[in-house]
Amino acid sequence: PEWLKCALKYIIAEKVGAQAWVDLINMWVELERRLGFPSPDSMDLAHRLGKKNRPEEVSVWIRNGRPYNKPPEIFSVTEYADYWQKWWTALQPAWRSDRGEDWPLSRDLKEAIGERWPGVAKGGKNGFHMIIVTLLWW
């Protein structure tokens, strides 16, 4: 889809060269494929990330039409990172986030067997795409 091509053009242009980043992008594209490339205009909540603790800068960027060439101004990187971390934690399945304020979150995949990731397994421009774009801002 066209929105995905535009997103990839922006994400690749940022030249974050770490292999972990490249792997993340490849897994995200595979997630979009498995979800059937949801329409970017979908208002279906099934394709939207939750807003709890989402940094205000994300809302500003969305209200401004999501211009890749003009990310929002981040006045306090520390505050942005704190809200971003809380937002990410709020999107996690209970087995991963029920540990209070522990960071980093559990990476114990034995706990993940048979579990679903409903908070983050979201496609389209309102889904996991937002996680990737907002990571680039700091």
XYZ file of C-alpha atoms in Angstrom, residues 3 9 22 25 27 31 35 47 57 74 80 84 86 89 91 100 107-108 123 125 129 132:
22
model
C 1.080 4.645 3.023
C 10.926 5.737 2.627
C 16.755 -3.544 10.310
C 11.575 -3.045 10.285
C 9.325 -7.917 11.318
C 3.220 -8.075 10.728
C -2.718 -8.485 9.212
C -6.103 -1.311 14.147
C 4.118 14.937 20.776
C 10.457 17.579 21.662
C 9.295 12.275 26.126
C 7.038 6.793 25.628
C 4.896 4.258 29.956
C 4.308 -0.596 28.832
C 0.360 -1.585 25.306
C 4.814 -2.698 38.179
C 11.967 -10.817 27.564
C 11.321 -14.312 28.890
C -1.626 -2.772 11.558
C -0.865 3.819 10.056
C 3.918 1.950 12.553
C 8.610 2.796 14.889
